[in-house]
Amino acid sequence: MPKEYTSISRISGPLVFVENVENVKYGELVEVKLSSGEIRQGQVLEAYEGAALIQMFTSTQDLSLQGMRVKFLGHVLEINLSPAILGRTFDGLGRPRDGGPSIIPEKKRDINGSPINPYSRAYPSEFIQTGISAIDGMNTLVRGQKLPIFSGAGLPHATLAAQIARQARLLNEEEKFAVVFGALGITFEEANFFIEEFRKTGALERSVLFINLADDPVIERIATPRFVLSCAEYLAFDLDMHVLVIISDMTNYAEALREISAARKEIPGRRGYPGYLYTDLATLYERAGRIKGRKGSITLIPILTMPEDDRTHPIPDLTGYITEGQIFLSRELHRKGIYPPIDVLQSLSRLMRGGIGEGRTRKDHGDLSNQLYAGYSRGVEARELAVVLGESALTEEDILFLRFAQEFEEKFIKQGEYENRSIFETLDLGWKLLRMLPKSSLKRIRPEYLEEFWGRE
Amino acid sequence: MKGKIIRVAGPLVIAKGLTNVKMYEMVRVGNLELFGEIIGLDKDTAAIQVYEETQGIGPGEPVYPLGEPLSVELGPGIIGQIYDGIQRPLTQLAIKTGDFLSRGLSLPALDREKKWDFEARVKKGEYVEGGDILGVVPETSALEHRILLPPNLKGKILDIKSGSFTVEETIGILEDEKGNRVELKLMHKWPVRYQRPVKEKRPPVIPLITGQRVLDTFFPLVKGGTACVPGPFGSGKTIIQHQLAKWADTEVVVYIGCGERGNEMTEVLIEFPELKDPRTGKPLMERTVLIANTSNMPVAAREASVFTGITIAEYFRDMGYHVSLMADSTSRWAEAMREISGRLGEMPGEEGYPAYLASRIASFYERAGLVYCLGRDKRIGSISIIGAVSPPGGDLSDPVVQATLRVTKVFWGLDARLAFARHFPAVDWLISYSLYVEPVSEYWRENISEDLYELRQISMAILQREAELQDIVRLVGMEALSPHDRLILEVARSIREDFLHQNALHEVDTYTSPKKQYLMLRNIINFYRKASKALDSGVDLEAILKLPEREKISQMKYIPEKDIHKLEELIYLIDRKLEELREGIKQYA
């Protein structure tokens, strides 16, 4: 039976300082019992000889220096795992939220996980068809990739994420994903949108949901994504499932981290975020992937909203340095009524090359997408010029590129929320649009492919 | 004598009761015996940075000093390995402990069982000094591993024999100057924070050929030089680093993945054994050493990984090899320093980085260079360092970028806008520079062509002019330009798209020999010169631009090296076509 202490000497923000304690371990889970009998959880943030600094996961409201009992549990925060976890909904600290019973654990895991040995990783290279041209054609998603959606307030990132979850499948295979969804400080409505979406498509029984809403305790959000990913690791690497993880919204997570850092009076980095934000985000994102010799995979789609649509803000910036690309949503396209409003120029999939080409999608895929990029980019440049000087200032060729960019947005990027295009439809559509341009300007496509596909209708 | 932990805060542990320990001495921390290093001493307390996750460690647990600083093991068996930041072999760890990294593991960096064939090159009775080659081991088919007398030894060989040895067995006996008998082995240890000594540093002048056109021809690096590659995310830093690791004409490549993605190391591990070195025809893995401390691995080991890598590079340089070292990314290394410094409560400098950031960065890059190695035979060796920097938001005023630029001589600035248009390598030709252009131009004159330097200068001038003209076009439109200026815009486009743009994924385009680079650039500039002449004689610009032969210029990059003569022929074809246009004008007149 662990000892209980009453010697709390300081409370500040989410932090509690306890004195005269013995044998405290760094990272250990702590239970604080209020005089009302309520129990709240926290973890040891710093362990001193005879003292400990505790970070509470829930609010410190009603905590006082007297009458409280602090218990160190001797282990870190753990998640209970068993196959029965599928179809369940939990709160941000892994407690059932759906009225069901607690999970009887087959396994208990430290929610922080352990880093995958880089040598043991398998390189992600299985093409996932999302049915969305701007992703499949231009920023291909592969199994085991971490590909965030960079969004902004008011943009349809939830709709897009739901469409990906609904349509994603391997080529030539009807196999479906298990979905683990983490809600971090989003509104009830947004969380409900996802839950309803999963219910409608029958995905709910293959899903696990961890929900921390906007009015739930902020600090709890530090633990929530770790529950999500530990659960995903279990499903993927113990139960051999292909897991799609959607976490929304990482911006709220980073803000919770900043709150703790500020309470600890640490030296702030950019915009007040702690200097270790990069490392901290990496310990989450890097848990996605594939492992040699194991069947399952974790594909991670975190959603984050960029404050003021600024991609140089520390959260998108550091995320982009860790993840394998990004899907970038554009307010301008959204205003034009284009769904999904994916700015393909600012989007990127680093693992695309491994997932496309002969035997995976089609041999011309790489060159075609490079050419579409180059053409669209030139068209957008021409359009900017035309805004200032009028179309008459453009050369003949530039006008062609401008028209191409227009069509590319209207026909290629734009599609319905329930429109599911096969990769071949997407590629053929790309070729159709390229035929608007002079053949000699298509320098990114190797001559033999140009010969083969140019004349094909 | 063991110490006791009194405080744990993330990767920083404070212990007391450690007497007689030195700064940067290695310790093992807690009941799990995690690896750590002493980074501060204050009376009887010591600050320790721990290379592993400290969760579950608490006050009262023991700390054991190891009596030596963080050192690497140097000897046969390093090549082809993948190590973590403190030289633990990740391959063996995976076999021993599974797919996830657990803590407190210690495995020797070099295989203790494996026998190596050693062939002695010195004789009994010979006097040798530090750095002399005692003998060789054929480590891989691509690399002869030269066994050197460790730098700090000197004396007479009492015994030495060829044969089959493990790294710990005695291959010979040395009598040092004081008359002590020293056992010689295939391996020795070296502390990573100490530079390995050399006889003499030399100014570097030989270009490092990378097969990347924008680098070799526009902003060349030399063997023994240093380069800085900053850029925002998605601008292709890692692809450039990978391309250099693949194609740089050095005998050994040390690749440090410092705080980056795990899958990038996997990619190297999968790809390199398959790829052949264009010069030796051997698998690239047979000349490569990988240090992987990915972003989710403990932060303190990330700080050490850069020193581990450079020490291994120095070891191969001392054998008389040209070594290139890629560090991706030094920003993560600097952030690791910042994190530890912050937890130590040090007074921060710029952006929270410690005040010694610049000097630490300088001390790393200064370990590059072209040198005469230790030893009596005046071997030449070199280390070239290419450091990627990941500034927040791509902002070049970042302290890590600025501190790096002060000590490196080549700057390959990557631009997000080029990357958005999928112009790769996204090296911005207007802001990048190389201070080695002049020394390298000597080499070009002797080995490639008289006029390559001139062609480069003209191309740079055209690109510069293009930037100015584009400003004008943005204000008043294309019509305002003279036909000659419009030709410049077209030629600049051709330089950008047909020469500077290079597809790393295309089997031919991924590597271009210096000779082919020269011919490509010559054809573009020749077109420019002849077209200007034609314009002067009154030929219509549209007629010139519509020449179908221009398409051949855009296809030059896809012509394999064996058909390089086609590029020689192209120049005459274009000359003839432009001449025909001029003739046409004359007849008309």
Short mmCIF file of N, CA, C and O in Angstrom, two decimals, chain B residues 407-454:
data_model
loop_
_atom_site.label_atom_id
_atom_site.label_comp_id
_atom_site.label_asym_id
_atom_site.label_seq_id
_atom_site.Cartn_x
_atom_site.Cartn_y
_atom_site.Cartn_z
N VAL B 407 31.21 30.28 -40.15
CA VAL B 407 32.34 29.35 -40.21
C VAL B 407 32.34 28.46 -41.46
O VAL B 407 33.28 27.72 -41.66
N THR B 408 31.29 28.54 -42.29
CA THR B 408 31.30 27.72 -43.50
C THR B 408 31.56 28.62 -44.70
O THR B 408 31.30 29.82 -44.65
N LYS B 409 32.07 28.00 -45.76
CA LYS B 409 32.44 28.81 -46.91
C LYS B 409 31.50 28.64 -48.09
O LYS B 409 31.63 29.33 -49.09
N VAL B 410 30.62 27.67 -48.00
CA VAL B 410 29.66 27.48 -49.06
C VAL B 410 28.27 27.57 -48.46
O VAL B 410 28.01 27.03 -47.39
N PHE B 411 27.40 28.30 -49.14
CA PHE B 411 26.06 28.49 -48.65
C PHE B 411 25.09 28.08 -49.75
O PHE B 411 25.07 28.70 -50.82
N TRP B 412 24.38 27.00 -49.53
CA TRP B 412 23.34 26.58 -50.47
C TRP B 412 22.01 26.90 -49.83
O TRP B 412 21.48 26.14 -49.01
N GLY B 413 21.46 28.06 -50.17
CA GLY B 413 20.22 28.50 -49.55
C GLY B 413 19.03 27.92 -50.29
O GLY B 413 18.90 28.10 -51.50
N LEU B 414 18.17 27.21 -49.59
CA LEU B 414 17.01 26.59 -50.23
C LEU B 414 15.81 27.51 -50.10
O LEU B 414 15.62 28.16 -49.09
N ASP B 415 15.02 27.53 -51.16
CA ASP B 415 13.93 28.48 -51.23
C ASP B 415 12.59 27.75 -51.32
O ASP B 415 12.42 26.85 -52.14
N ALA B 416 11.66 28.15 -50.47
CA ALA B 416 10.36 27.47 -50.42
C ALA B 416 9.60 27.66 -51.73
O ALA B 416 8.95 26.73 -52.21
N ARG B 417 9.72 28.84 -52.35
CA ARG B 417 8.95 29.07 -53.58
C ARG B 417 9.40 28.15 -54.70
O ARG B 417 8.60 27.65 -55.48
N LEU B 418 10.72 27.92 -54.79
CA LEU B 418 11.21 26.98 -55.79
C LEU B 418 10.67 25.59 -55.51
O LEU B 418 10.29 24.86 -56.42
N ALA B 419 10.65 25.23 -54.23
CA ALA B 419 10.16 23.90 -53.87
C ALA B 419 8.69 23.75 -54.21
O ALA B 419 8.26 22.70 -54.68
N PHE B 420 7.89 24.82 -54.01
CA PHE B 420 6.46 24.73 -54.34
C PHE B 420 6.27 24.46 -55.82
O PHE B 420 5.33 23.79 -56.21
N ALA B 421 7.16 25.03 -56.65
CA ALA B 421 7.05 24.80 -58.09
C ALA B 421 7.76 23.51 -58.48
O ALA B 421 7.95 23.24 -59.66
N ARG B 422 8.15 22.73 -57.49
CA ARG B 422 8.88 21.47 -57.70
C ARG B 422 10.14 21.70 -58.54
O ARG B 422 10.49 20.88 -59.38
N HIS B 423 10.79 22.84 -58.32
CA HIS B 423 12.11 23.03 -58.90
C HIS B 423 13.12 22.51 -57.88
O HIS B 423 13.38 23.15 -56.86
N PHE B 424 13.65 21.34 -58.14
CA PHE B 424 14.65 20.75 -57.24
C PHE B 424 15.95 20.52 -57.99
O PHE B 424 15.91 20.25 -59.18
N PRO B 425 17.09 20.60 -57.36
CA PRO B 425 17.29 21.04 -55.99
C PRO B 425 16.88 22.52 -55.86
O PRO B 425 17.24 23.30 -56.73
N ALA B 426 16.17 22.85 -54.78
CA ALA B 426 15.62 24.20 -54.65
C ALA B 426 16.67 25.20 -54.17
O ALA B 426 16.41 26.03 -53.32
N VAL B 427 17.88 25.10 -54.72
CA VAL B 427 18.95 26.01 -54.33
C VAL B 427 18.71 27.36 -55.01
O VAL B 427 18.67 27.44 -56.23
N ASP B 428 18.53 28.38 -54.22
CA ASP B 428 18.26 29.72 -54.74
C ASP B 428 19.56 30.31 -55.28
O ASP B 428 20.48 30.60 -54.52
N TRP B 429 19.62 30.49 -56.61
CA TRP B 429 20.88 30.92 -57.23
C TRP B 429 21.22 32.36 -56.92
O TRP B 429 22.35 32.78 -57.08
N LEU B 430 20.23 33.12 -56.47
CA LEU B 430 20.53 34.53 -56.21
C LEU B 430 21.16 34.75 -54.83
O LEU B 430 21.92 35.69 -54.64
N ILE B 431 20.81 33.91 -53.85
CA ILE B 431 21.37 34.15 -52.51
C ILE B 431 22.51 33.19 -52.17
O ILE B 431 23.29 33.46 -51.28
N SER B 432 22.63 32.08 -52.89
CA SER B 432 23.67 31.10 -52.54
C SER B 432 25.04 31.61 -52.96
O SER B 432 25.16 32.47 -53.83
N TYR B 433 26.06 31.09 -52.33
CA TYR B 433 27.41 31.45 -52.76
C TYR B 433 28.39 30.33 -52.43
O TYR B 433 28.10 29.45 -51.63
N SER B 434 29.54 30.38 -53.09
CA SER B 434 30.64 29.49 -52.75
C SER B 434 31.92 30.31 -52.81
O SER B 434 32.19 30.98 -53.80
N LEU B 435 32.68 30.28 -51.73
CA LEU B 435 33.94 31.02 -51.73
C LEU B 435 35.05 30.18 -52.37
O LEU B 435 36.20 30.60 -52.38
N TYR B 436 34.69 29.02 -52.88
CA TYR B 436 35.71 28.16 -53.49
C TYR B 436 35.73 28.27 -55.01
O TYR B 436 36.48 27.55 -55.67
N VAL B 437 34.87 29.15 -55.59
CA VAL B 437 34.78 29.20 -57.05
C VAL B 437 36.14 29.50 -57.67
O VAL B 437 36.57 28.84 -58.62
N GLU B 438 36.87 30.47 -57.11
CA GLU B 438 38.16 30.84 -57.71
C GLU B 438 39.17 29.69 -57.66
O GLU B 438 39.71 29.30 -58.69
N PRO B 439 39.43 29.10 -56.47
CA PRO B 439 40.39 27.99 -56.46
C PRO B 439 39.95 26.82 -57.36
O PRO B 439 40.79 26.22 -58.03
N VAL B 440 38.64 26.56 -57.40
CA VAL B 440 38.18 25.42 -58.20
C VAL B 440 38.32 25.70 -59.69
O VAL B 440 38.56 24.81 -60.49
N SER B 441 38.23 26.99 -60.08
CA SER B 441 38.31 27.31 -61.50
C SER B 441 39.67 26.89 -62.08
O SER B 441 39.76 26.53 -63.25
N GLU B 442 40.71 26.92 -61.26
CA GLU B 442 42.02 26.41 -61.69
C GLU B 442 41.90 24.95 -62.11
O GLU B 442 42.38 24.52 -63.15
N TYR B 443 41.26 24.20 -61.23
CA TYR B 443 41.08 22.77 -61.48
C TYR B 443 40.26 22.56 -62.76
O TYR B 443 40.57 21.71 -63.58
N TRP B 444 39.21 23.36 -62.91
CA TRP B 444 38.36 23.25 -64.10
C TRP B 444 39.19 23.46 -65.36
O TRP B 444 39.09 22.71 -66.31
N ARG B 445 40.00 24.52 -65.33
CA ARG B 445 40.80 24.85 -66.52
C ARG B 445 41.68 23.66 -66.90
O ARG B 445 41.82 23.35 -68.06
N GLU B 446 42.27 23.02 -65.92
CA GLU B 446 43.20 21.94 -66.22
C GLU B 446 42.47 20.64 -66.56
O GLU B 446 42.96 19.86 -67.38
N ASN B 447 41.35 20.39 -65.93
CA ASN B 447 40.75 19.06 -66.06
C ASN B 447 39.47 19.01 -66.87
O ASN B 447 39.09 17.93 -67.32
N ILE B 448 38.76 20.11 -67.03
CA ILE B 448 37.49 20.02 -67.76
C ILE B 448 37.54 20.86 -69.03
O ILE B 448 37.53 20.33 -70.12
N SER B 449 37.63 22.16 -68.84
CA SER B 449 37.71 22.99 -70.03
C SER B 449 38.18 24.38 -69.67
O SER B 449 37.95 24.86 -68.55
N GLU B 450 38.78 25.06 -70.64
CA GLU B 450 39.26 26.43 -70.46
C GLU B 450 38.12 27.38 -70.08
O GLU B 450 38.31 28.27 -69.27
N ASP B 451 36.95 27.16 -70.72
CA ASP B 451 35.94 28.21 -70.61
C ASP B 451 34.79 27.91 -69.63
O ASP B 451 33.83 28.66 -69.59
N LEU B 452 34.89 26.85 -68.83
CA LEU B 452 33.79 26.55 -67.92
C LEU B 452 33.55 27.71 -66.93
O LEU B 452 32.41 28.10 -66.68
N TYR B 453 34.64 28.25 -66.41
CA TYR B 453 34.52 29.36 -65.46
C TYR B 453 33.78 30.53 -66.11
O TYR B 453 32.86 31.09 -65.53
N GLU B 454 34.15 30.83 -67.34
CA GLU B 454 33.53 31.94 -68.06
C GLU B 454 32.03 31.66 -68.27
O GLU B 454 31.19 32.53 -68.07
#
